[in-house]
Short mmCIF file of C-alpha atoms and ligand atoms in Angstrom, two decimals:
data_model
loop_
_atom_site.label_atom_id
_atom_site.label_comp_id
_atom_site.label_asym_id
_atom_site.label_seq_id
_atom_site.Cartn_x
_atom_site.Cartn_y
_atom_site.Cartn_z
CA UNK O 1 51.92 38.19 -61.52
CA UNK O 2 50.22 35.89 -64.00
CA UNK O 3 48.52 33.04 -62.13
CA UNK O 4 48.33 29.80 -64.10
CA UNK O 5 45.28 27.60 -63.52
CA UNK O 6 45.94 23.95 -64.35
CA UNK O 7 44.33 20.53 -63.90
CA UNK O 8 45.68 17.78 -61.65
CA UNK O 9 47.34 15.88 -64.52
CA UNK O 10 50.80 14.49 -63.81
CA UNK O 11 52.61 16.92 -66.15
CA UNK O 12 51.00 19.87 -64.36
CA UNK O 13 51.86 18.46 -60.94
CA UNK O 14 55.48 18.16 -62.07
CA UNK O 15 55.49 21.80 -63.16
CA UNK O 16 53.83 22.83 -59.88
CA UNK O 17 56.43 20.89 -57.86
CA UNK O 18 59.15 22.82 -59.69
CA UNK O 19 57.49 26.10 -58.72
CA UNK O 20 57.41 24.97 -55.08
CA UNK O 21 61.06 23.86 -55.14
CA UNK O 22 62.12 27.23 -56.44
CA UNK O 23 60.31 29.10 -53.65
CA UNK O 24 57.01 29.89 -55.41
CA UNK O 25 53.36 29.57 -54.36
CA UNK O 26 50.93 26.92 -55.60
CA UNK O 27 47.31 26.47 -54.47
CA UNK O 28 46.11 22.87 -54.47
CA UNK O 29 43.06 20.84 -53.44
CA UNK O 30 43.00 18.80 -50.25
CA UNK O 31 40.10 16.74 -48.90
CA UNK O 32 39.22 19.52 -46.42
CA UNK O 33 39.66 22.87 -48.22
CA UNK O 34 42.08 24.24 -50.84
CA UNK O 35 45.56 25.01 -49.48
CA UNK O 36 48.08 27.68 -50.48
CA UNK O 37 51.42 25.89 -50.57
CA UNK O 38 55.07 26.86 -50.26
CA UNK O 39 58.26 25.07 -49.18
CA UNK O 40 57.86 24.80 -45.38
CA UNK O 41 61.64 24.69 -44.85
CA UNK O 42 62.27 27.94 -46.73
CA UNK O 43 61.48 30.97 -44.62
CA UNK O 44 61.31 33.34 -47.56
CA UNK O 45 58.84 31.05 -49.36
CA UNK O 46 56.61 30.95 -46.25
CA UNK O 47 56.84 34.74 -46.04
CA UNK O 48 55.25 34.94 -49.48
CA UNK O 49 52.22 33.02 -48.17
CA UNK O 50 51.63 35.63 -45.47
CA UNK O 51 51.92 38.36 -48.05
CA UNK O 52 49.59 36.77 -50.59
CA UNK O 53 46.91 36.10 -47.96
CA UNK O 54 47.37 39.30 -45.97
CA UNK O 55 47.80 37.01 -42.96
CA UNK O 56 49.19 38.19 -39.59
CA UNK O 57 52.74 36.82 -39.27
CA UNK O 58 52.16 35.32 -35.80
CA UNK O 59 49.60 32.86 -37.20
CA UNK O 60 51.53 29.62 -37.84
CA UNK O 61 51.22 27.41 -40.92
CA UNK O 62 50.52 23.68 -41.13
CA UNK O 63 53.33 21.63 -42.74
CA UNK O 64 51.90 18.97 -45.07
CA UNK O 65 53.79 15.73 -45.64
CA UNK O 66 53.26 12.87 -48.12
CA UNK O 67 54.72 10.00 -46.11
CA UNK O 68 55.06 9.10 -42.46
CA UNK O 69 58.85 8.91 -42.90
CA UNK O 70 58.91 12.69 -43.24
CA UNK O 71 57.51 13.19 -39.74
CA UNK O 72 60.64 12.40 -37.71
CA UNK O 73 62.71 14.78 -39.81
CA UNK O 74 60.54 17.67 -38.65
CA UNK O 75 59.73 16.88 -35.01
CA UNK O 76 61.80 15.90 -31.97
CA UNK O 77 59.62 13.27 -30.53
CA UNK O 78 56.57 11.37 -31.68
CA UNK O 79 54.54 10.57 -28.55
CA UNK O 80 52.63 7.26 -28.47
CA UNK O 81 49.32 9.08 -28.69
CA UNK O 82 50.48 10.75 -31.92
CA UNK O 83 51.59 7.39 -33.35
CA UNK O 84 48.17 5.98 -32.61
CA UNK O 85 46.35 8.95 -34.15
CA UNK O 86 48.57 8.96 -37.24
CA UNK O 87 47.96 5.22 -37.66
CA UNK O 88 44.23 5.71 -37.40
CA UNK O 89 43.69 8.88 -39.39
CA UNK O 90 46.63 9.59 -41.74
CA UNK O 91 46.41 10.28 -44.56
CA UNK O 92 43.36 12.34 -43.64
CA UNK O 93 41.82 15.47 -42.12
CA UNK O 94 43.81 15.48 -38.86
CA UNK O 95 46.61 17.91 -37.95
CA UNK O 96 48.92 17.15 -35.02
CA UNK O 97 51.03 19.70 -33.13
CA UNK O 98 54.55 18.58 -32.06
CA UNK O 99 57.78 20.12 -30.69
CA UNK O 100 59.61 21.24 -33.83
CA UNK O 101 63.17 20.47 -34.92
CA UNK O 102 65.50 23.31 -35.93
CA UNK O 103 65.06 22.61 -39.67
CA UNK O 104 61.56 24.02 -39.43
CA UNK O 105 62.02 27.79 -39.53
CA UNK O 106 60.22 30.15 -37.16
CA UNK O 107 58.94 31.92 -40.27
CA UNK O 108 56.73 28.87 -40.85
CA UNK O 109 55.64 28.36 -37.22
CA UNK O 110 54.83 32.00 -36.49
CA UNK O 111 57.68 32.08 -33.96
CA UNK O 112 56.46 29.01 -32.03
CA UNK O 113 58.67 26.08 -30.92
CA UNK O 114 55.96 23.71 -32.10
CA UNK O 115 54.93 22.73 -35.60
CA UNK O 116 51.55 21.54 -36.89
CA UNK O 117 51.75 18.58 -39.29
CA UNK O 118 49.19 16.90 -41.52
CA UNK O 119 49.28 14.20 -44.18
CA UNK O 120 46.40 14.95 -46.55
CA UNK O 121 44.37 12.15 -48.14
CA UNK O 122 43.75 13.97 -51.43
CA UNK O 123 45.79 12.23 -54.15
CA UNK O 124 46.70 15.45 -55.99
CA UNK O 125 47.95 16.99 -52.75
CA UNK O 126 50.04 13.97 -51.78
CA UNK O 127 51.56 13.52 -55.23
CA UNK O 128 52.43 17.22 -55.38
CA UNK O 129 54.17 17.08 -51.97
CA UNK O 130 56.00 13.90 -52.97
CA UNK O 131 57.22 15.47 -56.22
CA UNK O 132 58.30 18.67 -54.46
CA UNK O 133 60.45 16.55 -52.10
CA UNK O 134 59.92 18.97 -49.19
CA UNK O 135 57.16 19.47 -46.63
CA UNK O 136 54.63 22.00 -47.89
CA UNK O 137 53.39 24.76 -45.61
CA UNK O 138 49.77 25.43 -46.51
CA UNK O 139 47.08 27.52 -44.89
CA UNK O 140 43.68 27.64 -46.50
CA UNK O 141 43.98 29.40 -49.88
CA UNK O 142 41.69 32.36 -49.08
CA UNK O 143 42.48 35.98 -48.39
CA UNK O 144 42.79 36.38 -44.63
CA UNK O 145 39.31 36.85 -43.11
CA UNK O 146 37.36 35.25 -45.97
CA UNK O 147 35.75 31.80 -45.86
CA UNK O 148 38.07 28.93 -46.78
CA UNK O 149 37.86 27.92 -50.46
CA UNK O 150 36.11 24.66 -51.28
CA UNK O 151 36.35 25.03 -55.09
CA UNK O 152 39.06 26.28 -57.43
CA UNK O 153 36.79 29.22 -58.41
CA UNK O 154 36.98 30.47 -54.82
CA UNK O 155 40.77 30.36 -54.94
CA UNK O 156 40.78 32.22 -58.25
CA UNK O 157 38.49 34.89 -56.72
CA UNK O 158 40.93 35.52 -53.87
CA UNK O 159 44.35 34.68 -55.29
CA UNK O 160 44.38 35.50 -59.01
CA UNK O 161 47.45 37.64 -59.71
CA UNK O 162 48.94 36.95 -56.25
CA UNK O 163 50.38 33.45 -56.66
CA UNK O 164 52.14 31.39 -59.33
CA UNK O 165 49.73 28.53 -59.89
CA UNK O 166 46.35 27.07 -58.96
CA UNK O 167 45.63 23.36 -59.39
CA UNK O 168 41.93 22.80 -60.04
CA UNK O 169 40.88 19.51 -58.46
CA UNK O 170 37.14 20.23 -58.42
CA UNK O 171 35.05 20.51 -55.26
CA UNK O 172 36.64 19.27 -52.05
CA UNK O 173 35.02 16.39 -50.15
CA UNK O 174 34.74 17.62 -46.58
CA UNK O 175 34.47 21.41 -46.79
CA UNK O 176 35.73 22.30 -43.30
CA UNK O 177 39.39 22.53 -42.24
CA UNK O 178 41.16 19.66 -40.49
CA UNK O 179 40.79 18.81 -36.81
CA UNK O 180 43.88 20.09 -34.93
CA UNK O 181 45.12 18.14 -31.90
CA UNK O 182 48.04 19.26 -29.73
CA UNK O 183 49.97 16.16 -28.67
CA UNK O 184 52.80 17.95 -26.84
CA UNK O 185 51.25 17.58 -23.37
CA UNK O 186 50.17 14.62 -21.28
CA UNK O 187 46.55 14.91 -22.34
CA UNK O 188 45.86 15.68 -26.01
CA UNK O 189 43.92 18.88 -26.66
CA UNK O 190 41.62 19.67 -29.61
CA UNK O 191 42.59 23.15 -30.83
CA UNK O 192 40.16 23.22 -33.76
CA UNK O 193 37.20 20.88 -34.35
CA UNK O 194 36.87 19.19 -37.73
CA UNK O 195 35.52 16.03 -39.30
CA UNK O 196 37.60 13.79 -37.02
CA UNK O 197 35.28 14.56 -34.13
CA UNK O 198 35.63 14.86 -30.36
CA UNK O 199 33.45 11.76 -30.02
CA UNK O 200 35.73 9.73 -32.33
CA UNK O 201 38.90 10.86 -30.53
CA UNK O 202 37.39 10.32 -27.09
CA UNK O 203 36.45 6.77 -28.05
CA UNK O 204 39.99 6.01 -29.28
CA UNK O 205 41.99 7.82 -26.59
CA UNK O 206 39.75 7.85 -23.55
CA UNK O 207 41.09 11.18 -22.41
CA UNK O 208 40.97 14.33 -24.54
CA UNK O 209 40.42 18.01 -23.83
CA UNK O 210 38.95 20.82 -25.89
CA UNK O 211 40.71 24.21 -25.96
CA UNK O 212 38.53 26.93 -24.45
CA UNK O 213 38.95 29.14 -27.51
CA UNK O 214 36.69 26.78 -29.49
CA UNK O 215 33.65 27.18 -27.31
CA UNK O 216 33.25 30.93 -27.17
CA UNK O 217 34.89 34.33 -27.38
CA UNK O 218 38.05 34.68 -25.28
CA UNK O 219 38.22 37.20 -22.47
CA UNK O 220 40.69 40.06 -22.80
CA UNK O 221 44.22 38.75 -22.26
CA UNK O 222 43.28 35.07 -22.81
CA UNK O 223 45.29 33.34 -25.51
CA UNK O 224 44.13 30.42 -27.66
CA UNK O 225 46.65 27.62 -28.19
CA UNK O 226 46.10 27.81 -31.96
CA UNK O 227 46.93 31.45 -32.66
CA UNK O 228 44.61 31.45 -35.69
CA UNK O 229 41.57 30.88 -33.50
CA UNK O 230 41.80 34.43 -32.12
CA UNK O 231 41.22 36.06 -35.48
CA UNK O 232 37.72 36.74 -36.73
CA UNK O 233 37.85 34.17 -39.48
CA UNK O 234 35.10 33.48 -41.97
CA UNK O 235 33.60 36.88 -41.29
CA UNK O 236 30.94 37.55 -43.88
CA UNK O 237 30.51 41.17 -45.02
CA UNK O 238 26.93 41.07 -43.75
CA UNK O 239 25.97 40.81 -40.10
CA UNK O 240 25.21 37.15 -39.46
CA UNK O 241 22.68 36.17 -36.83
CA UNK O 242 22.51 32.58 -35.68
CA UNK O 243 19.11 31.46 -34.43
CA UNK O 244 18.68 28.43 -32.15
CA UNK O 245 15.65 26.65 -30.71
CA UNK O 246 12.88 24.30 -31.80
CA UNK O 247 12.69 24.13 -35.60
CA UNK O 248 9.20 25.62 -35.75
CA UNK O 249 10.16 28.58 -33.52
CA UNK O 250 13.40 29.22 -35.40
CA UNK O 251 11.65 29.32 -38.77
CA UNK O 252 8.91 31.63 -37.55
CA UNK O 253 11.44 33.97 -35.85
CA UNK O 254 13.56 34.21 -38.99
CA UNK O 255 10.49 34.78 -41.19
CA UNK O 256 9.34 37.62 -38.97
CA UNK O 257 12.76 39.28 -38.89
CA UNK O 258 13.25 38.91 -42.64
CA UNK O 259 9.83 40.47 -43.29
CA UNK O 260 10.75 43.45 -41.06
CA UNK O 261 14.20 43.94 -42.56
CA UNK O 262 12.93 43.60 -46.14
CA UNK O 263 10.26 46.20 -45.48
CA UNK O 264 13.04 48.60 -44.49
CA UNK O 265 14.76 47.97 -47.79
CA UNK O 266 17.49 45.65 -46.48
CA UNK O 267 18.70 42.69 -48.52
CA UNK O 268 18.55 39.60 -46.33
CA UNK O 269 20.01 36.13 -46.83
CA UNK O 270 18.75 33.00 -45.09
CA UNK O 271 20.87 29.92 -44.42
CA UNK O 272 18.52 26.98 -43.96
CA UNK O 273 18.29 23.28 -44.77
CA UNK O 274 16.43 21.05 -47.21
CA UNK O 275 14.13 20.28 -44.27
CA UNK O 276 12.92 23.87 -43.91
CA UNK O 277 13.59 25.74 -47.18
CA UNK O 278 10.02 25.52 -48.48
CA UNK O 279 8.79 27.45 -45.46
CA UNK O 280 10.59 30.70 -46.35
CA UNK O 281 8.90 33.01 -48.83
CA UNK O 282 11.01 36.19 -48.52
CA UNK O 283 14.75 36.93 -48.62
CA UNK O 284 17.48 35.11 -50.53
CA UNK O 285 17.06 31.52 -49.37
CA UNK O 286 19.97 29.06 -49.51
CA UNK O 287 19.73 25.51 -48.28
CA UNK O 288 23.08 24.12 -47.18
CA UNK O 289 22.08 20.48 -46.97
CA UNK O 290 20.12 17.92 -45.02
CA UNK O 291 19.99 17.96 -41.22
CA UNK O 292 20.14 14.18 -41.24
CA UNK O 293 23.35 14.28 -43.33
CA UNK O 294 25.63 16.74 -41.61
CA UNK O 295 28.44 16.13 -44.08
CA UNK O 296 26.33 17.88 -46.75
CA UNK O 297 26.08 20.92 -44.48
CA UNK O 298 29.85 20.95 -43.91
CA UNK O 299 30.43 20.74 -47.67
CA UNK O 300 28.27 23.74 -48.55
CA UNK O 301 28.71 26.14 -45.64
CA UNK O 302 31.70 28.16 -46.88
CA UNK O 303 30.42 28.37 -50.48
CA UNK O 304 27.12 29.83 -49.26
CA UNK O 305 28.90 32.40 -47.05
CA UNK O 306 30.97 33.42 -50.08
CA UNK O 307 27.86 33.65 -52.25
CA UNK O 308 26.20 36.01 -49.75
CA UNK O 309 29.37 38.16 -49.79
CA UNK O 310 29.13 38.37 -53.59
CA UNK O 311 25.43 39.23 -53.41
CA UNK O 312 26.19 42.04 -50.95
CA UNK O 313 23.41 41.13 -48.56
CA UNK O 314 23.02 43.34 -45.48
CA UNK O 315 22.00 40.63 -43.01
CA UNK O 316 22.18 36.88 -42.89
CA UNK O 317 19.96 34.75 -40.66
CA UNK O 318 21.14 31.20 -40.15
CA UNK O 319 19.47 28.22 -38.57
CA UNK O 320 21.75 26.49 -36.08
CA UNK O 321 22.79 22.89 -35.50
CA UNK O 322 23.48 20.45 -32.73
CA UNK O 323 27.06 20.66 -31.43
CA UNK O 324 27.51 16.91 -31.45
CA UNK O 325 29.80 15.01 -33.83
CA UNK O 326 30.44 16.98 -37.04
CA UNK O 327 28.04 19.64 -35.72
CA UNK O 328 30.80 20.75 -33.33
CA UNK O 329 32.93 21.91 -36.28
CA UNK O 330 29.96 23.34 -38.21
CA UNK O 331 28.80 25.37 -35.21
CA UNK O 332 32.37 26.51 -34.45
CA UNK O 333 32.65 28.05 -37.95
CA UNK O 334 29.12 29.49 -37.82
CA UNK O 335 29.61 30.95 -34.33
CA UNK O 336 32.82 32.63 -35.44
CA UNK O 337 31.15 33.99 -38.56
CA UNK O 338 28.41 35.37 -36.30
CA UNK O 339 30.90 36.91 -33.85
CA UNK O 340 29.40 34.47 -31.27
CA UNK O 341 25.98 36.12 -31.53
CA UNK O 342 23.34 33.49 -30.99
CA UNK O 343 19.65 34.26 -30.61
CA UNK O 344 17.78 31.63 -28.60
CA UNK O 345 14.07 31.50 -29.40
O1 LIG G 401 42.43 21.44 -43.43
C1 LIG G 401 43.36 22.20 -43.19
O2 LIG G 401 43.97 22.16 -42.09
C2 LIG G 401 43.74 23.22 -44.25
C3 LIG G 401 44.30 22.47 -45.45
C4 LIG G 401 44.87 23.36 -46.50
O3 LIG G 401 45.26 21.54 -45.02
N1 LIG G 401 44.68 24.17 -43.72
C5 LIG G 401 44.32 25.14 -42.84
O4 LIG G 401 45.34 26.01 -42.50
O5 LIG G 401 43.21 25.26 -42.40
P1 LIG G 401 45.08 27.42 -41.78
O6 LIG G 401 46.40 28.09 -41.81
O7 LIG G 401 43.97 28.12 -42.42
O8 LIG G 401 44.77 27.06 -40.31
C6 LIG G 401 45.80 26.56 -39.49
C7 LIG G 401 45.44 26.66 -38.04
C8 LIG G 401 45.53 28.09 -37.53
O9 LIG G 401 44.45 28.32 -36.63
C9 LIG G 401 46.86 28.08 -36.78
O10 LIG G 401 46.88 29.01 -35.74
C10 LIG G 401 46.93 26.65 -36.28
O11 LIG G 401 46.42 25.91 -37.33
N2 LIG G 401 48.33 26.23 -36.04
C11 LIG G 401 49.30 26.08 -36.97
N3 LIG G 401 50.46 25.73 -36.38
C12 LIG G 401 50.23 25.65 -35.05
C13 LIG G 401 51.02 25.34 -33.90
N4 LIG G 401 52.30 25.07 -34.00
N5 LIG G 401 50.42 25.36 -32.69
C14 LIG G 401 49.10 25.64 -32.58
N6 LIG G 401 48.30 25.94 -33.63
C15 LIG G 401 48.85 25.95 -34.85
MG1 LIG G 402 42.45 29.38 -42.76
#
């Protein structure tokens, strides 16, 4: 298949909407990460997403809408908590899980009776969905198991030849996937942390829970509420080791390990910050941002993991971050990439 790469100009969005209406696949920018879109109401179109990504078919897709009026067509009931959250954060990086109506096929929800819905803030994404006239199912536009794409180049790397079209909207703003909140029960539950943080939601709602699957590896037989959380996402090719402790101790531990590994002929990558980068003299050093500006760390994390994959490093050592606010989402992605291996020094 010849994959067309286009800009976000209106004429291209119109062409892309046509592709979506006729059951094809279009990758597009959102404010979180790039999405791989198909008509969410067409089971055979959704099936193509699973095929292009190599994604397990029990991992449900998020349906993206362009207007709040589309919500009631897809879900049975909009609980008050969901109305409040949609009012506060839509359009934006928040996905809500509802009981689905019959129009939403099981092929889109991975066989579940619930459907995840999000109204993205990115203008290209919303205009594309509006022009398509149907909700758009869109997982992140990466091959299954690779870091989510934050630039069109990443999508091209993974999807060239597999999908009809890629809309290049430049670098995304946030860099981590949306916060997912299940609103089907009495107390809302965070299924995946994102840039709408636990602290923000707690302040607005008073009561909110966090699904166990976010905090650590599940025991055998335990099931996460978001099926995707059980897969080893974002797994870099190299073994990633996350190092936590006082900054000085972390830096000196990583330096010592990198010196040892390098001596044995291993290629080692280091994920650090602007605050510490000058202190490393060996290994391939990548700063992912400023500790005092966690949004810069969120923006760069996936691109750096991809870069280390391309460089074929054998090991990656990463500094770690506080789990508060946006750090919760950053550490969730890093912990998963590290297979929950954390070295405390
Ligand atoms: O920011 C985002 O959410 C991006 C952009 C493209 O919108 N999309 C995204 O999709 O991250 P994906 O497919 O990579 O992740 C969707 C997550 C998976 O972990 C999946 O299991 C969960 O959402 N999910 C989808 N539908 C669900 C449902 N009905 N119940 C529980 N979890 C659901
Ligand atoms: Mg994904």
